[in-house]
mmCIF file of C-alpha atoms in Angstrom:
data_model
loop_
_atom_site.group_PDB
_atom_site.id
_atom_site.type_symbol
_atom_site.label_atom_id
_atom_site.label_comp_id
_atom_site.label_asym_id
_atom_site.label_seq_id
_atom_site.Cartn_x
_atom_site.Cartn_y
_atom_site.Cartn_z
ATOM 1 C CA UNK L 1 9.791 14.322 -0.432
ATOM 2 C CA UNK L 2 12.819 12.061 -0.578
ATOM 3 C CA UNK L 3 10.349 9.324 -1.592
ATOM 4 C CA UNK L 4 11.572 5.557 -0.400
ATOM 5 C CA UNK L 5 14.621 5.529 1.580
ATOM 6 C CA UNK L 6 16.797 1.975 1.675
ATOM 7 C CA UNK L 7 20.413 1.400 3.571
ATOM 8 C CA UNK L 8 22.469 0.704 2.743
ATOM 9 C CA UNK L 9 22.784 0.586 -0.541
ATOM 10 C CA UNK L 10 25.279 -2.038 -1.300
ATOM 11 C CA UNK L 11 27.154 -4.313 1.153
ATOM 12 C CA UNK L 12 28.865 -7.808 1.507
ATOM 13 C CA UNK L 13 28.724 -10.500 3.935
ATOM 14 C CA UNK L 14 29.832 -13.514 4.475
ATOM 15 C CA UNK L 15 28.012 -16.845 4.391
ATOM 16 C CA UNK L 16 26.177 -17.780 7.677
ATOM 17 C CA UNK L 17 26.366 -14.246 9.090
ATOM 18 C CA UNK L 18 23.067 -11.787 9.639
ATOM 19 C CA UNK L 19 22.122 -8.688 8.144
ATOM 20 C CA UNK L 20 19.687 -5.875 8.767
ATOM 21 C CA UNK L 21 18.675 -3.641 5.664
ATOM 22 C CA UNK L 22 16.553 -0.556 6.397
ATOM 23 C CA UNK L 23 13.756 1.307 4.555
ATOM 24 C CA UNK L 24 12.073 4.355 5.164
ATOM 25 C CA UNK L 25 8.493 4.912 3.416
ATOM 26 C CA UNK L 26 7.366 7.896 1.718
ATOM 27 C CA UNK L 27 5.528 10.497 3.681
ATOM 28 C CA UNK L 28 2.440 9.678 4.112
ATOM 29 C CA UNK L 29 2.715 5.612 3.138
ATOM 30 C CA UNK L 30 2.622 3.583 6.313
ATOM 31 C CA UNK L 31 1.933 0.031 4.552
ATOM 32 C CA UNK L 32 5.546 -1.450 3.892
ATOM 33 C CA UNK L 33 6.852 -4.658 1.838
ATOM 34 C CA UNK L 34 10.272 -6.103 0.997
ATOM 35 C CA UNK L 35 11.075 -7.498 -2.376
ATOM 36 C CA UNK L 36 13.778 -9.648 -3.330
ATOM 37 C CA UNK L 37 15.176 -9.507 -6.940
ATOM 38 C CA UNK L 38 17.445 -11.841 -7.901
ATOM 39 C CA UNK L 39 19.665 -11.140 -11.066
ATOM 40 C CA UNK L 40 17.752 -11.442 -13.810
ATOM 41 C CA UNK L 41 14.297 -12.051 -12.370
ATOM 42 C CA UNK L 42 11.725 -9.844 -11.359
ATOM 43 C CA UNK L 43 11.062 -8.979 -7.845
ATOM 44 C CA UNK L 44 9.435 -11.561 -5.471
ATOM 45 C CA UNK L 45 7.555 -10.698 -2.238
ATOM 46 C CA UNK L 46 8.750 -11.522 1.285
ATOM 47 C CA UNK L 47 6.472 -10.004 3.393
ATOM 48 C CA UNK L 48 4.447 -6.674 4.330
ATOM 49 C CA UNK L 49 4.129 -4.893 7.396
ATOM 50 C CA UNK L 50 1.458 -2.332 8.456
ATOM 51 C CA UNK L 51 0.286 -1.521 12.254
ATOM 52 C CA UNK L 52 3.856 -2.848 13.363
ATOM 53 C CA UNK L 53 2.836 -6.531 12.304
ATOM 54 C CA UNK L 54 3.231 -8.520 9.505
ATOM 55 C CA UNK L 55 0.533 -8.769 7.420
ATOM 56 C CA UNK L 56 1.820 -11.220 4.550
ATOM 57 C CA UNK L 57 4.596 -13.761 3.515
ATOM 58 C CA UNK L 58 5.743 -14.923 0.762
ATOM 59 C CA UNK L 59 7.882 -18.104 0.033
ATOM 60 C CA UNK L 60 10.345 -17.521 2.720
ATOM 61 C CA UNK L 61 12.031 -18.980 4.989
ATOM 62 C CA UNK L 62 11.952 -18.130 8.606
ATOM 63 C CA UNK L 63 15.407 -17.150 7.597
ATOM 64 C CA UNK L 64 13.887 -13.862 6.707
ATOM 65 C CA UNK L 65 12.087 -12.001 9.376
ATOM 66 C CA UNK L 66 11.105 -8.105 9.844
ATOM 67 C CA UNK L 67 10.185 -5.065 11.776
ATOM 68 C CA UNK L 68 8.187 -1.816 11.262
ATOM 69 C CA UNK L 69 8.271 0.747 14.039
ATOM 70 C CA UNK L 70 5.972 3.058 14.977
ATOM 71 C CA UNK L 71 7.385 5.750 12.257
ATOM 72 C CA UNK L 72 6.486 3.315 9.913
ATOM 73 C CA UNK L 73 9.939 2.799 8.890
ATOM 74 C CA UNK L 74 11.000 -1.229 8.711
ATOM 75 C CA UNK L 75 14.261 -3.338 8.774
ATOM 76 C CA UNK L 76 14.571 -6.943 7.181
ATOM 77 C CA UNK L 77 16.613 -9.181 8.577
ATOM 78 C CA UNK L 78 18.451 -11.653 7.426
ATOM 79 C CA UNK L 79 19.988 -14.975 9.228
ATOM 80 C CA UNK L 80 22.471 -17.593 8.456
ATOM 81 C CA UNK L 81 23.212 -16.394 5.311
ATOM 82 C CA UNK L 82 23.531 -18.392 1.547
ATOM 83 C CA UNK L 83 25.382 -17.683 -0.977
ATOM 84 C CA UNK L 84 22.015 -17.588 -2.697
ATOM 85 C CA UNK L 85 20.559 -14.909 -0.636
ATOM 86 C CA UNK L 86 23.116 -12.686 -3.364
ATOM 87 C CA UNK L 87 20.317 -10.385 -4.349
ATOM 88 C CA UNK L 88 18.728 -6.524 -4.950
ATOM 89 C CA UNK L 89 16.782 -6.188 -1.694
ATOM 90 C CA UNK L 90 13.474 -3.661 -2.310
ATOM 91 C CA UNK L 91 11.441 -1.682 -0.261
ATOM 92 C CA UNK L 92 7.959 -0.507 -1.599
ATOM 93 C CA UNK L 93 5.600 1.822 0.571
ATOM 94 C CA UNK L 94 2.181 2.541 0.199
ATOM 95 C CA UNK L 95 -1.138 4.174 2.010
ATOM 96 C CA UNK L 96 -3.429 2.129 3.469
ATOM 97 C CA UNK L 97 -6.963 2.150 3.402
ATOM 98 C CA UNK L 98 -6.640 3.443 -0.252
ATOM 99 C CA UNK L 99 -7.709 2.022 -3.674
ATOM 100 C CA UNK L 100 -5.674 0.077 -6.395
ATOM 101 C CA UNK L 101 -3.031 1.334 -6.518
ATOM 102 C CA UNK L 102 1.028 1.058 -7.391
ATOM 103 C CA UNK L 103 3.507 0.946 -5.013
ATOM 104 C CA UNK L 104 6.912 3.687 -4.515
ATOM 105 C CA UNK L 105 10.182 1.826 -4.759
ATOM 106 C CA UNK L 106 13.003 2.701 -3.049
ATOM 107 C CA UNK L 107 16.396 2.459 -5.434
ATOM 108 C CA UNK L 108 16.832 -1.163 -2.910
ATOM 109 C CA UNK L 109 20.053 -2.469 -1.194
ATOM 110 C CA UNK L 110 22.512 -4.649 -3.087
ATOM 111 C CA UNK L 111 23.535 -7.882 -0.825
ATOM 112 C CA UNK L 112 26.396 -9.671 -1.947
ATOM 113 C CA UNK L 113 27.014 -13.101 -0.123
ATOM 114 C CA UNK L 114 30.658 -14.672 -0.464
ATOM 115 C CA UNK S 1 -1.786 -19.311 -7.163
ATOM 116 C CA UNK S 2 -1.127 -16.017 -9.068
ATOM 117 C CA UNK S 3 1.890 -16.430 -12.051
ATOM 118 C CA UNK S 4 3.032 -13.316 -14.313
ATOM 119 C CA UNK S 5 4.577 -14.323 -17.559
ATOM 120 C CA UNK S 6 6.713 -12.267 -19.607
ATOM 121 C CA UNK S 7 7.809 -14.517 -22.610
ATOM 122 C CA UNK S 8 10.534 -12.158 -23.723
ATOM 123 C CA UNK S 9 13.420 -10.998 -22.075
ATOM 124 C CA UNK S 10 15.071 -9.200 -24.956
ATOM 125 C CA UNK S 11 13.135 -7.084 -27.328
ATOM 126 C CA UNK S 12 14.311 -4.687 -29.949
ATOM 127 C CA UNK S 13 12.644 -2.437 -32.170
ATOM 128 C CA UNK S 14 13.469 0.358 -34.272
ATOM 129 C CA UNK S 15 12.569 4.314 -33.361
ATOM 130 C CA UNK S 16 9.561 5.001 -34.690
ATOM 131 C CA UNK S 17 8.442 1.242 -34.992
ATOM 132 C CA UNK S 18 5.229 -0.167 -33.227
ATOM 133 C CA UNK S 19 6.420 -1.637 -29.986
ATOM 134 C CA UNK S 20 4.281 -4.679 -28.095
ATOM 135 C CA UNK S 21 5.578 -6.149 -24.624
ATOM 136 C CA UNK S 22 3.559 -9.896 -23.865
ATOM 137 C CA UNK S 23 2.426 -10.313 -20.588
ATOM 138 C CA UNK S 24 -0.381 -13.375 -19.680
ATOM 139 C CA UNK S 25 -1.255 -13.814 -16.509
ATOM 140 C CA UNK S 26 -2.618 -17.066 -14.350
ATOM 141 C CA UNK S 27 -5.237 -15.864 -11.404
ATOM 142 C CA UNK S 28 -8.757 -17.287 -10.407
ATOM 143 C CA UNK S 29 -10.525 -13.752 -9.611
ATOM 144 C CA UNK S 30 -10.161 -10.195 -10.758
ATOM 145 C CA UNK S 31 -7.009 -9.128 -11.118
ATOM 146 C CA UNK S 32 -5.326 -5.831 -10.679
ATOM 147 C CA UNK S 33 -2.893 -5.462 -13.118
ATOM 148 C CA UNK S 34 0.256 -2.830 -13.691
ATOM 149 C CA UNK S 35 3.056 -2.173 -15.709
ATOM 150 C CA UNK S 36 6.391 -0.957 -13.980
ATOM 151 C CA UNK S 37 9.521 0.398 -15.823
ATOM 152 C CA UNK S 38 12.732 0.422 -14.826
ATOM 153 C CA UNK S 39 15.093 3.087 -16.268
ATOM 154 C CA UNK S 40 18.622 2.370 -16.579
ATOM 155 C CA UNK S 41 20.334 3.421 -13.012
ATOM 156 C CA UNK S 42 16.489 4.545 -11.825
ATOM 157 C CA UNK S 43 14.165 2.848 -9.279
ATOM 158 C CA UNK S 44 11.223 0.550 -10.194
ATOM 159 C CA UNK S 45 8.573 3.378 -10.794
ATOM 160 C CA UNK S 46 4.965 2.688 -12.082
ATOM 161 C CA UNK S 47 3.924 3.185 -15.524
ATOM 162 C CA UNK S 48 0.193 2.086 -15.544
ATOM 163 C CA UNK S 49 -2.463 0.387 -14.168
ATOM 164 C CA UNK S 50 -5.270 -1.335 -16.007
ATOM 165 C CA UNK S 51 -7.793 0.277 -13.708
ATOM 166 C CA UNK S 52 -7.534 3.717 -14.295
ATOM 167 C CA UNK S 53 -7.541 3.282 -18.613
ATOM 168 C CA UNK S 54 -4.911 5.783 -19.345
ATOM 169 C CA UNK S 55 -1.928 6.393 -21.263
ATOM 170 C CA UNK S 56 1.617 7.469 -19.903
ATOM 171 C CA UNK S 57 4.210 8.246 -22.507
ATOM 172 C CA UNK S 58 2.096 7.015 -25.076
ATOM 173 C CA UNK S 59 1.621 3.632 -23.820
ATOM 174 C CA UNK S 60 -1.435 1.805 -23.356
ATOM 175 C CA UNK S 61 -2.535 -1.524 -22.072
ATOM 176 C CA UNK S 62 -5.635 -3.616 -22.188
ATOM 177 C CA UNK S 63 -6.563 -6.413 -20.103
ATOM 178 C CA UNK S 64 -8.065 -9.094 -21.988
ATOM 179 C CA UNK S 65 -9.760 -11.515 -19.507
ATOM 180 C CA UNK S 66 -10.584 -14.137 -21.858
ATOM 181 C CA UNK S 67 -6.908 -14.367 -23.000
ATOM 182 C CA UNK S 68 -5.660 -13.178 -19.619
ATOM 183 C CA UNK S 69 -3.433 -10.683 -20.849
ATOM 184 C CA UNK S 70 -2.267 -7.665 -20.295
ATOM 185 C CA UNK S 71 0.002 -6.298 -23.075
ATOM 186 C CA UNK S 72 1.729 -2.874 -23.656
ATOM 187 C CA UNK S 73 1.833 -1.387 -26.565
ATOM 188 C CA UNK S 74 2.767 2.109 -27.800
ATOM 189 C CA UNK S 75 2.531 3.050 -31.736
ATOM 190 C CA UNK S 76 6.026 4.601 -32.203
ATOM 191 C CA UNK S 77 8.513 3.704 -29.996
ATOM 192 C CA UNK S 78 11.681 6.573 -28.599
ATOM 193 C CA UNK S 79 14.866 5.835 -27.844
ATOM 194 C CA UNK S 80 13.823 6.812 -24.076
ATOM 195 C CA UNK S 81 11.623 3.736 -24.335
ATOM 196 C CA UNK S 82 15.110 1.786 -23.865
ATOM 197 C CA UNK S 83 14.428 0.225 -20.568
ATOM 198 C CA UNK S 84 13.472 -2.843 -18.618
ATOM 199 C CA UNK S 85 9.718 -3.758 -18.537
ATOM 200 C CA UNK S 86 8.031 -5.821 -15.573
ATOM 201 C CA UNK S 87 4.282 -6.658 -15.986
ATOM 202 C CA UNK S 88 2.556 -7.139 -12.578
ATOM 203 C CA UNK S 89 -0.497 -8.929 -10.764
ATOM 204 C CA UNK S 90 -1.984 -7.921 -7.346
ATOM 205 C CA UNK S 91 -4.781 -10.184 -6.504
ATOM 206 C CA UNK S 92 -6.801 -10.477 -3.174
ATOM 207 C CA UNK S 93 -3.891 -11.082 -1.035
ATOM 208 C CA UNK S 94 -3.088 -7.320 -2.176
ATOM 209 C CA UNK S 95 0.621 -8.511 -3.071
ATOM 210 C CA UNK S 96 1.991 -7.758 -6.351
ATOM 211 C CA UNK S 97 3.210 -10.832 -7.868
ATOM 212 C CA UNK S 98 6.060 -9.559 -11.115
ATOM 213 C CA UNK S 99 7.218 -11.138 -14.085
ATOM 214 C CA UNK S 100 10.564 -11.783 -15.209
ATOM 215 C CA UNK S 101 10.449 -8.198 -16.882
ATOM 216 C CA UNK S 102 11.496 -7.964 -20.986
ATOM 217 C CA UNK S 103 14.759 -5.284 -21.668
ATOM 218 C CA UNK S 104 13.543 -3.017 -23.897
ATOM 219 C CA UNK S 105 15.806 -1.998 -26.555
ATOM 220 C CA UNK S 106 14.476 1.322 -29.171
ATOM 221 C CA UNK S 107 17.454 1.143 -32.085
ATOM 222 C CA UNK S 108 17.925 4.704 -33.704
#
């Protein structure tokens, strides 16, 4: 099991430009969220998806939006990008309908803004 | 609102020494409460979860309601210890709400 799968791993864009950053759960998770992590700080939730909708938000802007499809796999997108959107993007997967437990991390997707 | 707080960001002990990484927390019901590591060049993996009462690579942490904490502590730290801590909250809204994580640095 390959675990959490992101893409890509690093990339760079330019400000007020879009991007799409993919994650593929763990086998067997089908309960998805996206973290941001800015340098130095600990990750902060954007959102969670499960069923194909979202389920929670964060402190986001509509900026930020996602998708999960039906393999459970999700993209986060990105618009109009800021120079303070410069971040580690994370995926964490988990199994629904189950008790407390942690989330899997995927290694996340570096986005560098200039 | 649910707040994590990790007053250190650098801490350094010697091999062998008792090691103890803060963590309070701010919630208004029952918390769940975890520990992640982060390995240097390795993804965010769990390292324990107040619920379950165990102890991974020697550490152990209590949650203290009445001083809404949630410290980790392990009797004699290892140079593998090196690595960056977050503390973590999930309340009802089943998102996990981090810390600012403390860099944990075992000196030989």
């Amino acid at each position: 099991d390959a675990g959490v799968t992101q893409s890509p791993t690093h990339l760079i864009k330019t400000r007020g430009q879009q991007v799409t950053l993919r994650c593929s759960p763990k086998s067997g998770h089908d309960t998805v969220s996206w973290y941001q992590q800015a340098l130095g700080q600990g990750p902060q939730f954007i959102f969670q998806y499960y069923e194909e909708e979202e389920r929670q938000r964060g402190n986001f802007p509509d900026r930020f939006s996602g998708h999960q499809f039906p393999n459970y796999s999700s993209e986060l997108n990105v618009n109009a990008l800021l120079l303070g959107d410069s971040a580690l993007y994370l995926c964490a997967s988990r199994p629904s309908g189950t008790g407390p437990l942690g989330y899997t991390f995927g290694s996340g997707t570096r986005l560098t803004v200039v | 609102a649910q707040r994590v707080t990790q007053p250190e960001k650098l801490l350094s002990v010697f091999k062998g020494a008792p090691v103890e990484l803060k963590c309070n927390y701010s919630y208004s019901g029952s918390p769940e409460l975890f520990w992640y590591v982060q390995y240097s060049r390795q993804r965010l993996q769990l390292l324990l979860r107040h619920i379950s009462r165990e102890s991974i690579k020697g550490f152990t942490a209590d949650l203290n309601k009445g001083e809404t904490s949630f410290h980790l502590k392990k009797p004699f730290a290892q140079e593998e210890d090196s690595a960056m801590y977050y503390c973590a909250l999930r309340g009802s809204a089943r998102q996990l709400t981090f810390g600012s994580g403390t860099q944990l640095t075992v000196l030989p």
